[in-house]
Amino acid sequence: MKTLVTIFLGVLLWPGPALAETPAECRIAENQIDASFPLLEVTKALAKKRLDILVVGAGSSILPGANGAAQAYPARLQNALTEKLPGVTVKVTTDVKAGRPADVMAVAIKPALAAAKPALMIWQTGTVDAVRSVDPDIFNTSLSSGIGNARAAGADSILMNMQYSPRTESMIALGIYIENMRWVALQHEALLFDRFTIMKLWAELGTFDFYAVTKKLDTAERVHDCIARLLADLIVEAAKPGGQLPLDIR
Amino acid sequence: MKETPRISSAVVAERDLRLDLFRGVALWLIFLDHIPSNAVSWITIRNYGFSDATEIFVFISGFTAAFVYGKAMSERGFVVAAARVWKRAWQIYVAHIFLFAIYLAEIAYIAQSFDNPLYGEEMGILDFLKQPDVTILQALLLKFKPVNMDVLPLYIVLLAWFPPILWLLLRSASLALVASGGLYALMWWFGWNFSSYPSGSWVFNPYAWQLLFVFGAWCALGGAQRLGRWLTSPVVIGFAAVYLLFAFGIALTWHIPRFGIYVPKLVSELIYPIDKINLDVLRIAHFLALAVITMHFVPRNWPALKSRIFWPAIVCGQHSLETFCFGVFLSFAAHFVFTEVSNRIFMQILVSALGIAFMVGAAALLAWYKNIERKGSGQRPPFVQADLAGGGS
């Protein structure tokens, strides 16, 4: 009897193949993924079975150490998308350099786009601007020009906002930059990957401890892995052919 | 507010307790909003509309400043009143620098203890510790302002400008208000603001926020009486209620982004971004609507204003500078508790409640001090008492 119950429970708790794709700890934040606008260029690229993505980012798109680039979310995104999109060749190139505010990146975007010819640009920004309290108007203009350049080069855009960092929360005023990123994304019908809210939710639910003082990379790597998987979910969902209305996506 | 006495009249009317009440509540809300990641801040008004506690604080500060210093100016002349306004500005400057020292202590501590490979970029905020010569000088010049320490510099500038504005208000109140509105319009047209260090500009643009301060002062000097007929008109109250509902609906889409699709593109293009730095017109309108509705439900002679229930908020509002500064300190301390002890939801509620209790306790202590001081020097001239009533802050 005992064995039967164990087997029964085992069957109940056995994760199905679909669930195994994304670890439970990431999935908690799944409903923060908001595919309100279709990624039309990505849809086209998927039809041709080749998806090139350019990640433009600053210090939080890379992890420290010799292996930092391979462990960070852009490399993990390539793996996650390759897994999710059988038969499609996925290539993620990066233009990542720490300490760059949005206006510096906006300038770097044009040559990076020309070199990578992506169907999608993922732009992680905002932290450096908030740290240096850059004028929000300059921040907005830079975001708009970067998205405009991507569009001109035939690429969709996803903006990725800041990390949730509870220890520095009373020192860096993120609020106004978060609001501006949301607004610029909406204005240009670009997608926003709300990393801040996602990480905050993980913190509230105890998925990750962001207060921890550590030199070890294990939590940081798991966080980047989750970000990559949720980002892959967002891209696949927003690129579904047919261009669903926002409400039908859920 | 509409029944506020004319300052020129020799009789000093009883203080409008609603001013103290709402300023006290605003101070509590500012405290709650200043604690990062605080679940209790869900109750504050910024989540339910366009304006927040800052508008209430600035407006009431303008009102009480005109009430106290306007009386001094009409009785004792421009020079005496101006000297007292500037003395107050100096006190606020000293308070601001004191808070900056506490901030430095907190950030230096965190710089020593903070290490996490995830947050290499965020650590950039600690860079300024590497060049204290520049940073501290910029802080003394009010150009380097840590997070949540922007209200006092705004207030210092508003008071520094106040004597000539008050002079004009006492001669031609409407002209002063028009001038203030003109400055606000010019600010939008030319993009004026004060510059900040290391980059950017002031979080509360003094060229913009002066409008609310001067409007408060204008109301104190008879403007509210002139508006009285409008404020009680059912049409105005109806409009205010509709506008508050509209703002509430929009605010809902900030918390539940999926509702965003119900906002027509035309509307969102028209209203966004709702600019806090430059005091967006939508924010002013929201504050005014809130004020109209509040005055409708809370009349000046409402008996409950004298009851013990409202005393904690009123006593905080009567010592607003001290309570505000203490609140900024307490919000640092609360964040410190979240970081070093626990940030469980129970702790957040406890820390928020304790913080407000401390604010009330400190204000009560100050009230007691003032009381014994006043008894100790009975022959003081009456104008000093007006200042002691806490109006200037």
XYZ file of C-alpha atoms in Angstrom:
643
model
C 0.000 0.000 0.000
C 2.752 2.346 1.037
C 4.595 1.700 -2.216
C 1.417 2.326 -4.197
C 0.862 5.671 -2.503
C 4.468 6.611 -3.136
C 4.145 5.730 -6.806
C 0.850 7.593 -7.026
C 2.362 10.676 -5.414
C 5.395 10.289 -7.627
C 3.220 10.294 -10.725
C 1.300 13.315 -9.466
C 4.424 15.273 -8.723
C 6.275 14.173 -11.841
C 6.804 17.271 -13.910
C 5.457 16.977 -17.415
C 7.776 17.714 -20.327
C 6.363 21.187 -20.859
C 6.941 22.147 -17.246
C 10.470 20.793 -17.248
C 11.528 23.401 -19.807
C 11.480 26.317 -17.426
C 12.462 25.682 -13.807
C 9.761 26.302 -11.250
C 11.612 29.197 -9.684
C 11.497 31.192 -12.922
C 7.904 30.370 -13.753
C 6.658 32.223 -10.704
C 7.207 35.451 -12.605
C 5.684 34.152 -15.819
C 2.650 36.408 -15.749
C 4.918 39.441 -15.728
C 5.735 38.628 -19.341
C 3.677 41.043 -21.364
C 3.688 40.432 -25.095
C 1.479 43.399 -25.919
C 3.019 44.031 -29.331
C 3.925 41.481 -32.017
C 7.548 40.978 -33.065
C 6.907 41.049 -36.812
C 10.541 40.891 -37.928
C 11.143 37.900 -35.657
C 8.098 36.157 -37.151
C 9.591 36.657 -40.613
C 12.993 35.429 -39.457
C 11.450 32.319 -37.924
C 9.775 31.516 -41.249
C 13.246 31.565 -42.793
C 14.524 29.316 -39.977
C 17.216 31.734 -38.921
C 16.992 34.146 -35.998
C 19.748 36.694 -35.306
C 19.511 38.666 -32.087
C 21.649 41.565 -30.919
C 21.903 42.242 -27.201
C 23.042 45.768 -26.415
C 23.786 46.157 -22.738
C 25.798 47.516 -19.858
C 27.197 45.890 -16.717
C 24.154 43.815 -15.804
C 24.256 41.911 -19.106
C 27.486 40.229 -18.082
C 28.774 38.406 -15.016
C 32.243 38.873 -13.533
C 34.994 36.367 -14.106
C 36.730 34.872 -17.124
C 33.633 32.884 -17.984
C 31.295 35.801 -17.362
C 29.982 36.252 -20.877
C 29.155 32.560 -21.293
C 27.286 32.479 -17.964
C 25.272 35.659 -18.509
C 21.759 35.804 -19.937
C 22.603 36.574 -23.601
C 24.480 33.280 -24.078
C 21.801 31.460 -22.095
C 19.121 33.047 -24.261
C 20.696 31.516 -27.345
C 20.559 28.074 -25.688
C 16.983 28.521 -24.475
C 15.734 29.665 -27.881
C 17.567 26.876 -29.695
C 15.784 24.451 -27.363
C 12.393 26.074 -27.845
C 12.659 26.525 -31.610
C 13.771 23.228 -33.139
C 14.976 23.621 -36.710
C 15.755 27.311 -36.313
C 19.359 28.518 -36.192
C 19.535 31.032 -33.360
C 22.507 33.328 -33.016
C 22.858 35.920 -30.259
C 25.585 38.518 -30.661
C 26.345 41.050 -27.946
C 27.512 44.590 -27.623
C 27.981 44.700 -23.875
C 30.228 47.091 -21.989
C 29.858 48.113 -18.356
C 29.201 51.682 -17.285
C 27.457 52.980 -20.403
C 24.414 55.222 -20.061
C 21.672 55.113 -22.702
C 23.002 58.011 -24.789
C 26.400 56.316 -25.223
C 24.704 53.046 -26.158
C 22.339 54.799 -28.564
C 25.413 55.894 -30.538
C 26.972 52.417 -30.416
C 23.770 50.769 -31.620
C 24.022 51.825 -35.265
C 27.346 50.131 -36.126
C 26.411 47.126 -33.982
C 23.190 46.718 -35.958
C 25.057 47.031 -39.237
C 27.482 44.314 -38.163
C 24.961 41.863 -36.714
C 21.964 42.465 -39.038
C 19.574 41.125 -36.395
C 15.827 40.608 -36.585
C 15.614 41.605 -32.938
C 17.509 43.992 -30.711
C 17.351 43.538 -26.947
C 18.465 46.688 -25.194
C 19.318 46.514 -21.511
C 19.713 49.997 -20.053
C 18.727 52.445 -17.330
C 20.907 51.543 -14.360
C 23.871 53.730 -15.247
C 21.552 56.612 -16.111
C 19.854 56.326 -12.709
C 23.196 56.087 -10.876
C 24.432 59.240 -12.608
C 20.972 60.860 -12.473
C 21.042 61.650 -16.178
C 18.401 64.122 -17.333
C 15.254 62.042 -18.046
C 14.687 63.981 -21.283
C 18.105 62.944 -22.581
C 17.364 59.388 -21.468
C 14.048 59.353 -23.366
C 15.537 60.838 -26.522
C 18.336 58.249 -26.467
C 15.867 55.386 -26.075
C 13.744 56.703 -28.940
C 16.714 57.125 -31.243
C 18.012 53.624 -30.464
C 14.635 52.029 -31.165
C 14.316 54.142 -34.314
C 17.708 52.965 -35.552
C 16.759 49.343 -34.928
C 13.517 49.795 -36.834
C 15.366 51.437 -39.729
C 17.737 48.476 -39.803
C 14.788 46.070 -39.966
C 14.888 44.869 -36.364
C 12.248 44.660 -33.648
C 13.174 45.986 -30.199
C 12.779 44.763 -26.658
C 13.788 47.139 -23.880
C 15.040 45.535 -20.685
C 14.899 47.681 -17.564
C 16.989 47.606 -14.390
C 17.640 44.867 -11.897
C 15.888 44.932 -8.550
C 18.650 45.634 -6.038
C 17.244 45.996 -2.514
C 20.501 47.011 -0.850
C 21.021 50.025 -3.076
C 17.332 50.884 -3.274
C 17.567 53.838 -0.928
C 20.468 55.255 -2.940
C 19.484 54.919 -6.594
C 16.253 56.561 -7.693
C 15.096 54.129 -10.370
C 11.428 55.111 -10.410
C 11.480 57.903 -12.939
C 13.677 55.909 -15.356
C 11.455 52.841 -15.042
C 8.396 54.954 -15.837
C 10.132 56.571 -18.793
C 11.233 53.236 -20.239
C 7.672 51.942 -19.997
C 6.363 55.064 -21.659
C 8.925 55.097 -24.509
C 8.316 51.393 -25.171
C 4.571 52.020 -25.350
C 5.035 55.034 -27.594
C 7.138 53.065 -30.096
C 5.104 49.876 -29.726
C 8.250 48.106 -28.599
C 8.183 45.365 -25.980
C 9.381 45.915 -22.446
C 10.991 43.103 -20.499
C 10.233 44.278 -16.980
C 13.268 42.779 -15.275
C 12.785 45.033 -12.246
C 9.272 43.798 -11.451
C 10.193 40.195 -12.194
C 13.164 40.255 -9.829
C 11.143 42.072 -7.217
C 8.517 39.352 -7.397
C 11.205 36.695 -6.974
C 12.448 38.584 -3.930
C 8.961 38.844 -2.426
C 8.247 35.172 -2.962
C 11.623 34.135 -1.581
C 12.758 32.587 -4.870
C 16.084 34.374 -4.609
C 17.729 36.273 -1.785
C 18.937 39.526 -3.301
C 20.080 40.905 0.039
C 22.769 38.236 0.321
C 26.380 39.321 0.633
C 28.441 36.853 -1.355
C 31.291 36.503 -3.767
C 29.915 33.245 -5.158
C 28.364 33.235 -8.585
C 25.792 30.469 -8.198
C 22.741 32.625 -7.426
C 23.753 35.186 -10.034
C 23.998 32.433 -12.647
C 20.571 31.053 -11.746
C 19.097 34.544 -11.978
C 20.592 35.057 -15.421
C 19.320 31.640 -16.459
C 15.789 32.529 -15.380
C 15.978 35.882 -17.146
C 17.116 34.150 -20.336
C 14.253 31.631 -20.162
C 11.567 34.234 -19.537
C 13.030 36.357 -22.316
C 12.876 33.337 -24.648
C 9.221 32.800 -23.636
C 8.449 36.418 -24.421
C 10.131 36.301 -27.830
C 8.410 33.074 -28.871
C 5.033 34.299 -27.670
C 5.257 37.707 -29.323
C 6.513 36.183 -32.582
C 3.620 33.755 -33.011
C 2.404 34.326 -36.562
C -0.914 36.029 -37.041
C -0.173 38.997 -34.821
C -2.723 38.320 -32.080
C -4.407 41.090 -30.224
C -2.822 41.683 -26.842
C -5.675 40.096 -24.907
C -5.664 36.853 -26.887
C -2.059 36.145 -26.055
C -2.821 35.157 -22.492
C -9.738 77.275 4.000
C -12.272 79.545 2.457
C -13.018 81.226 5.757
C -9.431 82.161 6.420
C -9.248 85.612 8.006
C -7.669 88.561 6.246
C -4.125 88.939 7.425
C -4.442 92.700 7.525
C -7.067 92.479 10.245
C -5.641 93.071 13.668
C -7.418 90.083 15.184
C -5.492 86.855 14.836
C -8.049 84.194 14.122
C -7.788 80.666 15.349
C -5.484 78.508 13.308
C -7.178 76.287 10.734
C -6.505 72.851 12.169
C -7.206 71.220 8.808
C -3.888 72.606 7.560
C -1.997 70.913 10.374
C -4.012 67.723 10.027
C -3.390 67.288 6.324
C 0.214 68.387 6.529
C 0.754 65.837 9.291
C -0.849 63.116 7.198
C 1.242 64.197 4.193
C 4.387 63.846 6.315
C 3.398 60.298 7.265
C 2.734 59.430 3.640
C 6.087 60.900 2.566
C 7.771 58.775 5.244
C 6.017 55.605 4.027
C 6.843 56.369 0.386
C 10.492 56.953 1.240
C 11.004 53.454 2.626
C 12.023 51.351 -0.351
C 10.176 48.067 -0.953
C 7.651 48.864 1.722
C 4.355 47.041 1.331
C 2.621 49.620 3.544
C 3.265 52.325 0.944
C 0.395 50.769 -1.007
C -1.943 52.872 1.087
C -0.419 56.196 0.031
C -2.276 58.417 -2.399
C 0.341 58.341 -5.162
C -0.927 54.866 -6.070
C -4.454 56.072 -6.712
C -4.020 59.171 -8.813
C -1.614 61.653 -10.355
C -0.525 63.778 -7.405
C 1.051 62.664 -4.145
C 1.843 63.915 -0.648
C 4.444 66.372 -1.962
C 1.752 68.585 -3.476
C -0.137 68.684 -0.178
C 3.048 69.516 1.702
C 4.148 72.305 -0.650
C 0.699 73.894 -0.883
C 0.119 73.922 2.872
C 3.652 75.180 3.444
C 2.945 78.107 1.126
C -0.339 78.739 2.903
C 1.157 78.779 6.396
C 4.244 80.729 5.318
C 2.015 83.505 3.971
C -0.173 83.323 7.059
C 2.738 83.767 9.474
C 5.141 85.970 7.529
C 2.405 87.974 5.838
C 1.265 89.067 9.248
C 4.835 89.943 10.210
C 5.321 91.898 6.995
C 2.163 93.958 7.349
C 2.863 94.672 11.013
C 6.639 95.081 11.127
C 7.661 95.794 7.577
C 9.514 94.123 4.762
C 12.972 93.949 6.355
C 11.903 92.199 9.552
C 9.702 89.708 7.728
C 12.363 88.996 5.108
C 14.995 88.468 7.811
C 12.755 85.951 9.515
C 11.973 84.087 6.300
C 15.683 83.830 5.501
C 16.460 82.711 9.020
C 13.995 79.914 8.494
C 15.610 79.023 5.145
C 18.970 78.855 6.909
C 17.564 76.496 9.561
C 16.262 74.231 6.830
C 19.650 74.305 5.095
C 21.346 73.190 8.311
C 18.762 70.437 8.742
C 19.398 69.266 5.184
C 23.166 69.077 5.717
C 22.599 67.170 8.949
C 20.521 64.610 7.039
C 23.235 64.410 4.414
C 25.750 63.447 7.123
C 23.452 60.618 8.234
C 23.077 59.503 4.641
C 26.879 59.431 4.236
C 27.165 57.239 7.314
C 24.628 54.766 5.941
C 26.093 54.592 2.459
C 29.654 54.242 3.752
C 28.539 51.340 5.913
C 26.814 49.646 2.998
C 29.860 50.213 0.794
C 31.924 48.243 3.301
C 29.499 45.347 3.538
C 27.945 45.094 0.091
C 29.289 42.482 -2.257
C 27.325 40.516 -4.821
C 28.423 39.582 -8.367
C 24.918 40.326 -9.618
C 25.192 44.010 -8.792
C 28.451 45.234 -10.280
C 26.626 48.022 -12.084
C 24.614 49.201 -9.074
C 27.811 49.461 -7.034
C 28.613 52.460 -9.236
C 26.531 54.531 -6.841
C 29.327 54.165 -4.285
C 31.847 55.798 -6.629
C 31.258 59.210 -5.159
C 32.823 58.018 -1.901
C 36.087 57.878 -3.808
C 36.113 61.650 -4.260
C 34.639 63.142 -1.092
C 36.235 66.527 -1.836
C 33.969 67.106 -4.820
C 30.893 65.323 -3.501
C 30.683 67.063 -0.138
C 31.247 70.460 -1.718
C 28.514 69.758 -4.257
C 26.208 68.680 -1.432
C 26.853 71.956 0.392
C 25.941 73.774 -2.827
C 22.706 71.722 -2.950
C 23.751 70.258 -6.275
C 24.470 66.731 -5.065
C 21.277 65.455 -3.461
C 20.848 61.849 -2.381
C 17.654 59.977 -3.164
C 14.606 61.277 -1.285
C 16.433 64.377 -0.113
C 15.054 66.756 -2.700
C 12.167 68.346 -0.833
C 14.220 70.441 1.595
C 16.425 72.031 -1.108
C 13.230 72.927 -2.976
C 11.858 74.463 0.189
C 15.053 76.443 0.814
C 14.803 77.974 -2.668
C 11.082 78.693 -2.285
C 11.698 80.523 0.992
C 14.695 82.401 -0.410
C 12.429 83.847 -3.110
C 9.516 84.350 -0.821
C 10.018 87.878 0.645
C 9.573 89.801 -2.636
C 6.712 87.515 -3.643
C 5.049 88.068 -0.294
C 5.509 91.810 -0.706
C 3.708 91.626 -4.025
C 1.039 89.287 -2.652
C 0.194 91.799 0.069
C -0.153 94.617 -2.463
C -1.776 92.838 -5.355
C -2.434 89.174 -4.650
C -3.782 88.431 -8.099
C -0.807 90.038 -9.830
C 1.557 87.872 -7.769
C -0.377 84.753 -8.719
C -0.321 85.720 -12.393
C 3.437 86.330 -12.168
C 3.904 82.931 -10.593
C 1.844 81.290 -13.327
C 3.885 83.199 -15.899
C 7.124 81.838 -14.437
C 5.645 78.343 -14.577
C 4.744 78.828 -18.249
C 8.183 80.231 -19.088
C 9.767 77.239 -17.353
C 7.842 74.884 -19.671
C 8.623 76.996 -22.707
C 12.371 77.345 -22.107
C 12.982 74.160 -20.100
C 14.426 76.000 -17.104
C 15.623 74.041 -14.096
C 18.467 74.081 -11.556
C 21.422 71.875 -12.421
C 22.504 68.912 -10.337
C 25.734 67.063 -9.692
C 27.012 64.746 -11.223
C 24.527 65.378 -14.017
C 20.910 66.182 -14.699
C 18.763 68.670 -12.874
C 16.660 69.053 -9.736
C 14.082 66.392 -9.031
C 11.645 69.075 -7.871
C 12.078 71.955 -10.304
C 11.743 75.148 -8.190
C 10.552 77.145 -11.234
C 7.616 74.747 -11.466
C 6.821 73.947 -7.855
C 6.804 77.615 -6.832
C 3.383 77.808 -8.480
C 1.796 75.570 -5.858
C 3.620 77.352 -3.034
C 2.517 80.788 -4.246
C -0.989 79.483 -4.854
C -1.059 78.284 -1.240
C 0.141 81.708 -0.108
C -2.463 83.407 -2.297
C -5.209 81.296 -0.734
C -4.003 82.246 2.750
C -4.113 85.966 1.913
C -7.759 86.064 0.926
C -7.703 84.031 -2.253
C -9.572 81.158 -0.647
C -12.358 83.566 0.295
C -12.584 84.746 -3.280
C -12.741 81.148 -4.480
C -15.293 80.263 -1.805
C -18.338 80.468 -4.056
C -16.689 78.223 -6.650
C -15.426 75.693 -4.158
C -18.900 74.902 -2.871
C -20.580 74.833 -6.276
C -22.015 71.391 -7.091
C -20.710 71.681 -10.663
C -17.108 72.142 -9.478
C -17.455 69.329 -6.959
C -18.902 67.118 -9.685
C -16.030 67.885 -12.049
C -13.520 67.222 -9.278
C -15.087 63.853 -8.504
C -15.114 62.833 -12.170
C -11.485 63.863 -12.584
C -10.428 61.914 -9.479
C -12.177 58.829 -10.876
C -10.448 59.290 -14.227
C -7.039 59.573 -12.500
C -7.857 56.502 -10.435
C -8.648 54.558 -13.596
C -5.370 55.590 -15.196
C -3.430 54.785 -12.019
C -4.948 51.304 -12.077
C -3.230 50.609 -15.391
C 0.148 51.286 -13.774
C -0.382 48.441 -11.351
C -2.159 46.111 -13.757
C -0.428 46.793 -17.105
C -2.863 44.560 -18.960
C -5.624 47.110 -18.377
C -3.468 49.509 -20.369
C -5.128 48.481 -23.627
C -8.394 50.032 -22.446
C -6.742 53.467 -22.438
C -7.194 54.918 -25.925
C -3.922 55.762 -27.640
C -5.031 59.363 -28.024
C -5.518 59.691 -24.269
C -2.205 58.080 -23.391
C -0.361 60.241 -25.891
C -2.018 63.274 -24.400
C -1.317 62.562 -20.736
C 2.049 60.746 -20.690
C 4.567 61.310 -19.355
C 3.004 62.770 -16.206
C 5.905 64.944 -15.224
C 6.625 65.124 -11.505
C 9.863 67.097 -11.905
C 8.108 70.009 -13.587
C 4.814 69.626 -11.723
C 2.607 68.495 -14.592
C -0.675 70.336 -15.056
C -2.439 66.999 -14.547
C -0.849 66.744 -11.115
C -1.930 70.270 -10.161
C -5.452 69.518 -11.337
C -5.467 66.294 -9.357
C -4.325 68.079 -6.219
C -6.972 70.789 -6.683
C -9.701 68.211 -7.224
C -8.569 66.398 -4.097
C -8.593 69.661 -2.154
C -12.115 70.575 -3.350
C -13.523 67.191 -2.366
C -11.681 67.196 0.958
C -12.945 70.653 1.895
C -16.450 69.562 0.986
C -16.320 66.681 3.457
C -14.127 68.259 6.133
C -15.451 71.724 7.034
C -13.264 74.099 8.968
C -15.367 73.877 12.107
C -15.662 70.094 12.048
C -15.763 69.151 15.757
C -13.705 65.981 15.219
C -10.677 68.169 14.405
C -10.353 68.841 18.115
C -10.759 65.229 19.118
C -7.910 63.020 20.286
C -8.114 60.835 17.166
C -6.617 63.487 14.935
C -4.213 64.904 17.490
C -1.236 62.687 16.377
C -1.422 63.951 12.790
C -2.102 67.552 13.865
C 0.863 67.681 16.237
C 3.122 66.344 13.450
C 1.759 68.957 11.051
C 2.443 71.700 13.582
C 6.138 70.748 13.731
C 6.557 69.957 10.103
C 10.247 70.724 9.542
C 11.410 68.613 12.443
C 8.943 65.819 11.673
C 9.924 65.805 8.014
C 13.646 65.549 8.809
C 13.058 62.883 11.402
C 10.944 61.006 8.843
C 13.793 61.047 6.316
C 16.130 59.686 8.978
C 13.579 57.025 9.976
C 13.166 55.919 6.372
C 16.949 55.381 6.148
C 16.770 53.445 9.397
C 13.828 51.371 8.152
C 15.713 50.435 5.006
C 18.655 49.506 7.190
C 16.420 47.207 9.270
C 15.086 45.560 6.083
C 18.639 44.992 4.866
C 20.243 43.821 8.085
C 17.415 42.220 10.070
C 14.404 41.180 8.036
C 12.150 42.434 5.298
C 9.252 40.076 5.947
C 5.850 41.636 5.478
C 5.224 41.610 9.220
C 8.453 43.543 9.726
C 7.442 46.077 7.057
C 4.165 46.778 8.815
C 5.844 46.933 12.219
C 8.605 49.273 11.035
C 6.095 51.551 9.281
C 3.859 51.767 12.343
C 6.790 52.289 14.702
C 8.180 55.001 12.423
C 4.928 56.956 12.541
C 4.757 56.456 16.310
C 8.289 57.865 16.638
C 7.330 60.850 14.480
C 4.315 61.553 16.693
C 6.418 61.095 19.824
C 9.062 63.533 18.603
C 6.443 66.116 17.602
C 4.720 65.760 20.985
C 8.046 66.301 22.723
C 8.627 69.464 20.698
C 5.136 70.710 21.523
C 5.899 70.166 25.194
C 9.203 72.051 24.917
C 7.512 74.970 23.206
C 4.882 75.008 25.868
C 7.375 75.296 28.729
C 9.440 77.843 26.779
C 6.368 79.953 26.253
C 5.422 79.778 29.910
C 8.985 80.685 30.837
C 8.913 83.972 28.931
C 5.437 85.368 29.178
C 6.417 88.881 28.112
C 7.490 87.841 24.609
C 6.053 89.904 21.805
C 3.196 88.180 19.987
C 4.947 87.879 16.607
C 7.404 85.375 18.049
C 4.508 83.213 19.060
C 3.243 83.158 15.522
C 6.587 81.752 14.466
C 6.565 79.239 17.289
C 3.232 78.009 16.084
C 5.266 76.292 13.433
C 3.757 78.161 10.548
C 6.938 78.788 8.691
C 7.813 75.201 8.051
